[in-house]
Amino acid sequence: MDDSRYSRQELLIGKSAQKKLCGSHVAIIGIGALGTAASEVLARAGIGKITMIDDDVVKLTNLQRQLLFDESDIGTMKAKAAAEKLKKINSTIRVESYLVRVNKKNISKLVGKPDVILDCTDRMESRFIINEYCLNNKLPWIHGAALKHSGQIMVFNFRKKNQPCFSCAFGNSISTETADTSGILAATTVTTATAQATEAMKLLIGIENVKGLLRFDVLSHDTLIVSVRKRPHCISCRK
Ligand SMILES: [Zn+2]
């Protein structure tokens, strides 16, 4: 029996796919409920380099759902605390953390050219910045959002031609609801984040991603895939 670290995963995906994961770079923007859960799954799976970006500190109200944190982390920067936990989980990978908020000017320097970016923010403004950066650099990114008992993810792979972008899917919509005002279950964020991490791994090893906007409800277990078309006059991706 093979008792190496990734042996159970390799049984499914094979050694060459595991090698691809070990040579991959994933950037995670937002290290709250989605970012902690997604980064833990990806660190355990052996992603070679993980970049963590967040400008917030751990609070008591975060512990209900932000998996990597414990009471001793309260008051520490989320990206720093999370990076330290990930290094304990898997010392063979590289984890870097930046304690700032992503904006149009700094995104290039912070994330560089990773193989995929995960949107684990809860801000529409940040999502439009990620969308624009990925469009300009033909990078794939995976949107994730969770509120109350509903979650959604969507893969935007701009390495492929004629793909819809975030603006095609959501226009200029701005939601003012957050976990702080409307509430959230840990099951919602964990389910959303693991779906994002799974799609990231699929993308890295060449398995076709889910197409369209995947929505689910953790109470009813209803799942829906909404097809999204590229808009010809989209403000972000029209040429
Ligand atoms: Zn578009």
Coordinates of C-alpha atoms and ligand atoms in Angstrom, one line a residue:
M1 CA 0.0 0.0 0.0
D2 CA 1.3 3.4 -1.0
D3 CA 1.4 5.6 2.2
S4 CA 2.7 8.8 0.6
R5 CA 0.9 12.1 1.3
Y6 CA -1.1 12.3 -1.9
S7 CA -1.6 8.5 -2.5
R8 CA -5.4 8.5 -2.0
Q9 CA -5.9 11.5 -4.3
E10 CA -3.5 9.9 -6.9
L11 CA -5.6 6.8 -7.0
L12 CA -8.3 8.9 -8.6
I13 CA -6.4 11.5 -10.6
G14 CA -3.1 9.8 -11.3
K15 CA 0.5 10.7 -10.6
S16 CA 1.0 13.1 -13.6
A17 CA -2.1 15.1 -12.6
Q18 CA -0.7 15.3 -9.0
K19 CA 2.5 16.6 -10.4
K20 CA 0.6 19.3 -12.2
L21 CA -1.1 20.3 -8.9
C22 CA 2.3 20.4 -7.2
G23 CA 3.6 22.7 -9.9
S24 CA 0.6 25.1 -9.9
H25 CA 0.1 28.5 -8.4
V26 CA -3.3 29.6 -7.1
A27 CA -4.0 33.2 -5.8
I28 CA -6.8 33.6 -3.3
I29 CA -8.3 37.1 -2.9
G30 CA -10.2 37.4 0.4
I31 CA -9.3 35.2 3.3
G32 CA -12.6 35.0 5.1
A33 CA -15.0 32.1 5.2
L34 CA -14.6 31.2 1.5
G35 CA -10.8 31.8 1.4
T36 CA -10.0 29.8 4.5
A37 CA -12.0 26.8 3.5
A38 CA -10.8 26.9 -0.2
S39 CA -7.2 27.4 0.8
E40 CA -7.2 24.5 3.2
V41 CA -8.6 22.1 0.6
L42 CA -6.0 23.3 -2.0
A43 CA -3.1 23.2 0.5
R44 CA -4.0 19.6 1.5
A45 CA -4.3 18.7 -2.2
G46 CA -0.7 19.8 -2.8
I47 CA -1.0 23.0 -4.8
G48 CA 2.6 24.1 -5.0
K49 CA 2.2 27.8 -4.4
I50 CA -0.7 29.6 -2.8
T51 CA -0.9 33.4 -2.6
M52 CA -3.3 34.8 0.1
I53 CA -4.5 38.4 0.1
D54 CA -6.6 40.1 2.7
D55 CA -6.5 43.3 4.7
D56 CA -8.8 42.3 7.6
V57 CA -8.2 41.0 11.1
V58 CA -9.8 37.9 12.7
K59 CA -12.8 38.7 14.9
L60 CA -14.8 36.6 17.4
T61 CA -17.8 36.6 15.0
N62 CA -15.6 35.0 12.2
L63 CA -15.0 31.8 14.2
Q64 CA -18.5 30.4 13.5
R65 CA -17.5 29.7 9.9
Q66 CA -13.9 30.7 9.1
L67 CA -12.3 27.3 9.4
L68 CA -8.6 28.0 9.8
F69 CA -8.9 30.4 12.7
D70 CA -9.2 29.7 16.4
E71 CA -9.6 32.0 19.5
S72 CA -5.8 32.7 19.7
D73 CA -6.0 34.3 16.2
I74 CA -8.4 37.1 17.2
G75 CA -6.8 40.4 16.4
T76 CA -4.3 39.0 14.0
M77 CA -4.3 39.7 10.2
K78 CA -6.3 37.0 8.5
A79 CA -3.9 36.3 5.6
K80 CA -1.0 36.0 8.0
A81 CA -2.8 33.7 10.5
A82 CA -4.2 31.5 7.6
A83 CA -0.8 31.2 5.9
E84 CA 0.8 30.0 9.1
K85 CA -1.9 27.3 9.5
L86 CA -1.5 26.2 5.9
K87 CA 2.3 25.8 6.4
K88 CA 1.6 23.5 9.4
I89 CA -0.9 21.5 7.3
N90 CA 1.5 21.1 4.4
S91 CA 5.1 22.2 4.8
T92 CA 6.0 21.0 1.3
I93 CA 4.1 23.9 -0.4
R94 CA 4.9 27.6 -0.7
V95 CA 2.4 30.0 0.9
E96 CA 2.8 33.8 0.7
S97 CA 0.5 36.4 2.3
Y98 CA -0.2 40.0 1.5
L99 CA -2.0 42.1 4.2
V100 CA -3.6 44.6 1.8
R101 CA -6.9 45.0 -0.1
V102 CA -6.7 44.4 -3.8
N103 CA -7.2 47.4 -6.0
K104 CA -6.7 48.2 -9.7
K105 CA -3.2 49.5 -9.1
N106 CA -1.8 46.7 -6.9
I107 CA -3.4 43.6 -8.3
S108 CA -0.8 42.9 -10.9
K109 CA 2.1 43.1 -8.3
L110 CA 0.2 41.0 -5.7
V111 CA -1.1 38.1 -7.8
G112 CA 1.3 38.1 -10.7
K113 CA 0.3 35.5 -13.3
P114 CA -1.1 32.5 -11.3
D115 CA -2.7 29.5 -13.0
V116 CA -6.0 30.5 -11.5
I117 CA -7.4 33.2 -9.1
L118 CA -10.2 32.5 -6.6
D119 CA -12.6 35.3 -5.7
C120 CA -13.3 34.8 -2.0
T121 CA -14.1 38.4 -1.3
D122 CA -17.6 39.6 -0.4
R123 CA -17.3 42.8 -2.4
M124 CA -18.6 43.5 -5.9
E125 CA -16.0 46.1 -6.5
S126 CA -13.2 43.6 -6.0
R127 CA -14.9 41.1 -8.3
F128 CA -14.9 43.7 -11.1
I129 CA -11.2 44.4 -10.5
I130 CA -10.4 40.7 -10.7
N131 CA -12.5 40.4 -13.8
E132 CA -10.7 43.2 -15.6
Y133 CA -7.3 41.9 -14.6
C134 CA -8.1 38.4 -15.8
L135 CA -9.6 39.6 -19.1
N136 CA -6.5 41.7 -19.8
N137 CA -4.1 38.9 -18.9
K138 CA -6.2 36.0 -20.2
L139 CA -6.2 34.3 -16.8
P140 CA -8.9 32.0 -15.4
W141 CA -10.8 33.0 -12.2
I142 CA -13.5 31.4 -10.1
H143 CA -16.2 33.6 -8.6
G144 CA -17.7 32.5 -5.3
A145 CA -20.4 34.1 -3.2
A146 CA -22.4 32.9 -0.2
L147 CA -25.2 34.4 1.9
K148 CA -27.8 33.0 4.3
H149 CA -28.2 29.4 3.0
S150 CA -27.5 30.0 -0.7
G151 CA -24.2 29.9 -2.5
Q152 CA -23.0 30.3 -6.0
I153 CA -19.9 29.9 -8.1
M154 CA -18.9 30.5 -11.7
V155 CA -15.7 29.7 -13.6
F156 CA -14.5 32.4 -16.0
N157 CA -11.7 30.9 -18.2
F158 CA -10.4 33.6 -20.4
R159 CA -7.8 31.3 -21.9
K160 CA -10.7 30.1 -24.0
K161 CA -12.1 32.4 -26.7
N162 CA -15.6 34.0 -26.5
Q163 CA -16.2 33.3 -22.9
P164 CA -18.7 35.4 -21.0
C165 CA -17.2 37.6 -18.3
F166 CA -18.4 38.7 -14.8
S167 CA -20.1 41.8 -16.2
C168 CA -21.9 39.6 -18.9
A169 CA -23.3 37.6 -16.0
F170 CA -24.0 40.3 -13.4
G171 CA -24.0 43.6 -15.3
N172 CA -23.5 46.5 -12.8
S173 CA -25.5 44.8 -10.0
I174 CA -24.4 45.8 -6.6
S175 CA -25.7 43.8 -3.6
T176 CA -25.6 45.6 -0.2
E177 CA -26.5 42.4 1.7
T178 CA -23.6 40.8 3.6
A179 CA -23.2 38.1 6.2
D180 CA -23.1 40.9 8.8
T181 CA -26.6 42.2 7.9
S182 CA -28.4 39.0 6.6
G183 CA -26.7 36.2 8.4
I184 CA -25.0 33.0 7.1
L185 CA -24.6 29.4 7.9
A186 CA -21.1 27.8 8.0
A187 CA -22.5 25.0 5.7
T188 CA -23.1 27.6 3.0
T189 CA -19.6 29.0 2.9
V190 CA -17.9 25.7 3.3
T191 CA -20.0 24.2 0.4
T192 CA -19.3 27.2 -1.8
A193 CA -15.6 27.2 -1.1
T194 CA -15.1 23.5 -1.6
A195 CA -17.0 23.8 -5.0
Q196 CA -14.5 26.6 -5.9
A197 CA -11.5 24.5 -4.8
T198 CA -12.8 21.5 -6.8
E199 CA -13.3 23.6 -10.0
A200 CA -9.8 25.1 -9.5
M201 CA -8.3 21.6 -9.3
K202 CA -10.3 20.4 -12.3
L203 CA -9.0 23.4 -14.3
L204 CA -5.4 22.8 -13.2
I205 CA -5.4 19.1 -14.3
G206 CA -7.5 19.6 -17.4
I207 CA -11.0 18.4 -16.5
E208 CA -13.9 20.3 -18.1
N209 CA -15.3 22.9 -15.7
V210 CA -19.0 23.4 -14.9
K211 CA -20.5 25.8 -17.4
G212 CA -22.6 28.7 -16.3
L213 CA -23.6 30.0 -12.9
L214 CA -23.9 27.1 -10.4
R215 CA -26.4 28.0 -7.6
F216 CA -27.3 25.8 -4.6
D217 CA -29.2 25.9 -1.4
V218 CA -27.8 24.1 1.6
L219 CA -31.3 23.8 3.3
S220 CA -33.3 22.3 0.4
H221 CA -30.3 20.9 -1.4
D222 CA -31.7 22.4 -4.6
T223 CA -29.0 22.9 -7.3
L224 CA -29.4 25.0 -10.4
I225 CA -27.1 25.8 -13.3
V226 CA -28.0 29.1 -15.0
S227 CA -26.5 29.4 -18.5
V228 CA -24.7 32.7 -19.1
R229 CA -24.0 34.2 -22.6
K230 CA -21.4 36.6 -23.7
R231 CA -23.1 40.0 -24.1
P232 CA -22.1 41.7 -27.4
H233 CA -22.1 45.2 -25.8
C234 CA -20.6 44.2 -22.5
I235 CA -18.8 47.1 -20.9
S236 CA -15.9 44.9 -19.7
C237 CA -15.2 42.3 -22.5
R238 CA -16.4 43.9 -25.8
K239 CA -13.4 44.6 -28.0
Ligands
ZN1 ZN -18.5 40.6 -20.5

